[in-house]
Short mmCIF file of C-alpha atoms in Angstrom, two decimals:
data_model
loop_
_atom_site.label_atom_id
_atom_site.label_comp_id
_atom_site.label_asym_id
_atom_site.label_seq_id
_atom_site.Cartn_x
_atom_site.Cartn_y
_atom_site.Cartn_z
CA UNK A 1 22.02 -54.01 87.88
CA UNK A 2 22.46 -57.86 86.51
CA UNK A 3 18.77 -58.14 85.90
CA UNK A 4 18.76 -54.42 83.91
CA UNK A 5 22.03 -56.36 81.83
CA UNK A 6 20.18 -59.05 81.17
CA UNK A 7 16.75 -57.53 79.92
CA UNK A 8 19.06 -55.43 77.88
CA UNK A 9 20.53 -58.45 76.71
CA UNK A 10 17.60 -60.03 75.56
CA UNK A 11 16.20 -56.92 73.69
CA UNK A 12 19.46 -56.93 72.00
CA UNK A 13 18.79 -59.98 70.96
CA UNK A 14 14.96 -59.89 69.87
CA UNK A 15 15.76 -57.08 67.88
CA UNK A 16 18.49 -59.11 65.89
CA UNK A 17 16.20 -61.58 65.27
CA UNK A 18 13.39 -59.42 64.22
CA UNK A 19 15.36 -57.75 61.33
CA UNK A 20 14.93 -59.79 58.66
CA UNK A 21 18.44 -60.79 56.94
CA UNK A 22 19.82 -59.67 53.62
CA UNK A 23 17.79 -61.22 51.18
CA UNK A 24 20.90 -61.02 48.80
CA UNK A 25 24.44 -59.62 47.74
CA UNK A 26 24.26 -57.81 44.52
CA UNK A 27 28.14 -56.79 43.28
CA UNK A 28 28.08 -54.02 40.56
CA UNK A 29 31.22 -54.28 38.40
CA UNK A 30 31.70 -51.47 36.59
CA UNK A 31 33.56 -48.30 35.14
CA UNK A 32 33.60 -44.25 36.54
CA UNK A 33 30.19 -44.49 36.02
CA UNK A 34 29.69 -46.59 39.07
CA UNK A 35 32.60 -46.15 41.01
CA UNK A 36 31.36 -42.79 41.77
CA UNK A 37 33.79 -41.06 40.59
CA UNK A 38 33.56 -36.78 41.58
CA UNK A 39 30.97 -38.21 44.58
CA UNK A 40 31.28 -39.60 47.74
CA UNK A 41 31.24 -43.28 48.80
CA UNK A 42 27.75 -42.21 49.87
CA UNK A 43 26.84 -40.61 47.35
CA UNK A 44 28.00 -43.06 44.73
CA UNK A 45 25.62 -45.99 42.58
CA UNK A 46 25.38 -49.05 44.73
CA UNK A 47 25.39 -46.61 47.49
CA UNK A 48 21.59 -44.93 45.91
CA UNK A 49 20.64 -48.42 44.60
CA UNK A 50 20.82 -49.92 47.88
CA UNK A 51 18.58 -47.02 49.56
CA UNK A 52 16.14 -46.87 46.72
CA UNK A 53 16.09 -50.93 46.83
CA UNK A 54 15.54 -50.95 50.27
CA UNK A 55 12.28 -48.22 50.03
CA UNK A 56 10.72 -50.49 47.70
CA UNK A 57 11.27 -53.32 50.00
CA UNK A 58 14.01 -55.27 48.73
CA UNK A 59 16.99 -55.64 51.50
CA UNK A 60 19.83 -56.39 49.34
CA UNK A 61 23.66 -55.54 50.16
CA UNK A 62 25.07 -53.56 46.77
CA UNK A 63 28.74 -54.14 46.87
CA UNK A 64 30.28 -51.33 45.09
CA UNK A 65 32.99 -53.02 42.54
CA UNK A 66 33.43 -50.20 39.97
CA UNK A 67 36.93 -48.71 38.88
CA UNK A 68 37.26 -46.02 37.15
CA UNK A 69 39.00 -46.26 34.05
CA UNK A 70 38.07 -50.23 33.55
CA UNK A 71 36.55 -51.12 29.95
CA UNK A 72 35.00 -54.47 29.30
CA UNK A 73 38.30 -56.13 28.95
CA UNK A 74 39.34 -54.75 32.57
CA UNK A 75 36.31 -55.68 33.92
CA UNK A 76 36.89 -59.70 32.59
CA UNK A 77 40.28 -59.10 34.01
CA UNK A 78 39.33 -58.60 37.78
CA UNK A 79 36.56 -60.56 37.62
CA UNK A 80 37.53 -63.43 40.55
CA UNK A 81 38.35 -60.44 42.38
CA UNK A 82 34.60 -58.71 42.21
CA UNK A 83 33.48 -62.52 42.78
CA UNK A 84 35.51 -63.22 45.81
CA UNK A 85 32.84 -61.14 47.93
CA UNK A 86 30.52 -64.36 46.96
CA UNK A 87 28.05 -62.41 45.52
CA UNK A 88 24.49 -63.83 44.93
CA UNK A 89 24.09 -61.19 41.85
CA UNK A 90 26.40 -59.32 39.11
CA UNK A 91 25.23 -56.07 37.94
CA UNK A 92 27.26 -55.65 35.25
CA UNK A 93 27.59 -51.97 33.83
CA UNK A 94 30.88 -52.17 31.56
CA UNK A 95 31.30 -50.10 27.45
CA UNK A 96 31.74 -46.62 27.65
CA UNK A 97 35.80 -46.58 28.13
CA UNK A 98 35.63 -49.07 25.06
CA UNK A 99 33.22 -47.01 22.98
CA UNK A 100 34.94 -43.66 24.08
CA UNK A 101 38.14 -45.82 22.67
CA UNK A 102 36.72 -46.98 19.95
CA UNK A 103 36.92 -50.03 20.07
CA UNK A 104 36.49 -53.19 18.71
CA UNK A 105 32.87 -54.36 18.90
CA UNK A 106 33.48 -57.68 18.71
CA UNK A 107 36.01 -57.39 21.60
CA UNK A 108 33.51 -55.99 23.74
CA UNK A 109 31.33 -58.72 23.15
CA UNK A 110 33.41 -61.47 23.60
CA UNK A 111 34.53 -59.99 27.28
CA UNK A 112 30.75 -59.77 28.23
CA UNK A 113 30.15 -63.14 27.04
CA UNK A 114 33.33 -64.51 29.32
CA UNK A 115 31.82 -62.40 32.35
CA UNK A 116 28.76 -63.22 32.12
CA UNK A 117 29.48 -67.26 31.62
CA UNK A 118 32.20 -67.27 34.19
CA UNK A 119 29.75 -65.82 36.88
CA UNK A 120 27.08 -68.18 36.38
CA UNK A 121 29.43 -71.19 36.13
CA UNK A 122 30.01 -69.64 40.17
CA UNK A 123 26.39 -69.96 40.34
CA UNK A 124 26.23 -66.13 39.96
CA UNK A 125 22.62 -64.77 38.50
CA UNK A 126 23.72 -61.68 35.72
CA UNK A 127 22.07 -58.76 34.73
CA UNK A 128 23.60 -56.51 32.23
CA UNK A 129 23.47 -52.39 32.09
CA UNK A 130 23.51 -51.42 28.60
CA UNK A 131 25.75 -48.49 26.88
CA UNK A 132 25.49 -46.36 24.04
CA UNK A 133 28.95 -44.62 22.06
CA UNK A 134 29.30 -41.03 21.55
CA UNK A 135 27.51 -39.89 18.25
CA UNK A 136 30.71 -38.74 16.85
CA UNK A 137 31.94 -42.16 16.43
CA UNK A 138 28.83 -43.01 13.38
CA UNK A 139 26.12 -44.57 13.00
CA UNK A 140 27.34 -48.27 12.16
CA UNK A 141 29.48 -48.16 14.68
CA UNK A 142 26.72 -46.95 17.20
CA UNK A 143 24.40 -49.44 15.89
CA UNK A 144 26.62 -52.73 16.57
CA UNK A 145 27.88 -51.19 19.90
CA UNK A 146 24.14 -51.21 20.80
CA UNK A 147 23.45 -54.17 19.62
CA UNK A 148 26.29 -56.23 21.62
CA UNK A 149 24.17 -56.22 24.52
CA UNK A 150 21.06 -57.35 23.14
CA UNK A 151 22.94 -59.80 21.81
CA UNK A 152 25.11 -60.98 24.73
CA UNK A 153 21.64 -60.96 27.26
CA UNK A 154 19.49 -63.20 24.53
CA UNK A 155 22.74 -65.58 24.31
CA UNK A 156 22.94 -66.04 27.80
CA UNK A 157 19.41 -65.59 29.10
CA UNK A 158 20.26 -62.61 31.13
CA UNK A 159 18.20 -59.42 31.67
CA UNK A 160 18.95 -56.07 30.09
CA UNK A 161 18.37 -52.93 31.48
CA UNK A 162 18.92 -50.95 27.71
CA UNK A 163 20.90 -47.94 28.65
CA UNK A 164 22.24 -46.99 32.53
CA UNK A 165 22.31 -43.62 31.60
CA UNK A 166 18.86 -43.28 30.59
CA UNK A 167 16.87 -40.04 31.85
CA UNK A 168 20.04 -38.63 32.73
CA UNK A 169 23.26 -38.40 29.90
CA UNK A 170 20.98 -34.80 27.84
CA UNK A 171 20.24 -33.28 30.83
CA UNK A 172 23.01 -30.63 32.21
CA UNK A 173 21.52 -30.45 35.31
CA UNK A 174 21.92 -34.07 36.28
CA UNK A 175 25.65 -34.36 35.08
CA UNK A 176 29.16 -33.25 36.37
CA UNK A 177 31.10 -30.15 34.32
CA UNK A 178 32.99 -32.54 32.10
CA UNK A 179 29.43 -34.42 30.51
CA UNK A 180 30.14 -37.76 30.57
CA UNK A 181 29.63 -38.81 34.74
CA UNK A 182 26.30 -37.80 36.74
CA UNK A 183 26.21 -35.74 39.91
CA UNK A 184 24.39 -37.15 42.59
CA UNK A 185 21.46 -36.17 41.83
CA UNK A 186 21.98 -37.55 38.57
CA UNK A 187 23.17 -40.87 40.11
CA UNK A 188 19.89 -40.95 41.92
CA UNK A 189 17.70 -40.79 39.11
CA UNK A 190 19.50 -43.46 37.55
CA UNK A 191 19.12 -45.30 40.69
CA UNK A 192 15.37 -44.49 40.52
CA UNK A 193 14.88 -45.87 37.01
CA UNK A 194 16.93 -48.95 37.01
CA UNK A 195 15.42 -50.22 41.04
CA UNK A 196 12.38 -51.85 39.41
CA UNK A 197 14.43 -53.63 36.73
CA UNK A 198 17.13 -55.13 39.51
CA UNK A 199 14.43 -55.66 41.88
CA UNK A 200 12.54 -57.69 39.30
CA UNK A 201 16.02 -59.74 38.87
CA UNK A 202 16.80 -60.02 42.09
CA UNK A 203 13.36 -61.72 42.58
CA UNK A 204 13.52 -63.59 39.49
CA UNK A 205 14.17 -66.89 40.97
#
């Protein structure tokens, strides 16, 4: 009986050490969109970004840090709190409660600029997840929104993955009733798009 305990033991332990450790800790903050809100924990994005990340071979812990609700101001606001998980990485996917608010532009960007500085005075590496405003709202006023994050990632040096809705925002099928969050199978085609961007980042040392 001891020497079965102790065999077990030691396979216990080989395994452990044959599984190779996280290779990083990637917090998303974000709004609804992210949060998962109408899905389950499961079901939600870090949730799919982890899987997908880890079937192209990137082990990475997503740490989901999304509220629904949040805009860009929000986001700055809780930002020690999203960092206090000491995350390697920032995802940052914050803009459609300001657009769908309309507003200030200028606002937006100056609470992207503070996140994204603040994180990397932690030593935090940034990426940014870009937004687009409802159509309704005009075309100069789409135009700068757009533009704040090209702006904000060239300022910074970060990367910019254009639009986290991409593939997914026209298409009925991959959205909720109320048009504005993705079902899950939405959420995993935006999963599906964006892994090769993040994973690029993540490696991007």
């Amino acid at each position: 009986m001891r020497c079965r305990k102790i065999v077990a033991a030691l396979g216990l332990l080989l395994a452990l050490l044959a599984s190779p450790a996280l290779a990083c800790r990637l917090t998303v903050l974000g709004d609804s969109l992210t949060s998962g809100y109408g899905l389950t924990e499961d079901q939600a994005f870090p949730a799919q970004l982890q899987r997908t990340l880890g079937e192209r071979g990137t082990r990475c812990e997503v740490i989901n840090a999304g509220v629904a609700g949040d805009t860009s101001a929000s986001g700055l606001a809780r930002l020690e709190w999203a960092l206090a998980d000491e995350p390697t990485h920032l995802l940052v996917e914050l803009g459609g409660n300001d657009a769908l608010r309309a507003l200030k532009v200028e606002e937006l960007k100056d609470n992207l600029n503070q996140i994204v500085l603040q994180a990397q005075a932690r030593g935090v590496q940034v990426m940014l997840a870009g937004m687009l405003a409802p159509p309704n709202l005009g075309r100069a006023y789409g135009d700068a929104f757009r533009q704040v994050f090209a702006d904000v990632a060239a300022a910074q040096g970060v990367p910019l993955y254009p639009f986290f809705l991409d593939g997914v925002a026209l298409d009925g099928r991959l959205m909720q009733p109320d048009g504005i969050h993705p079902n899950a199978r939405g959420v995993e085609v935006i999963a599906e798009r964006i892994a090769p961007f993040v994973q690029a980042f993540l490696e991007d040392d």
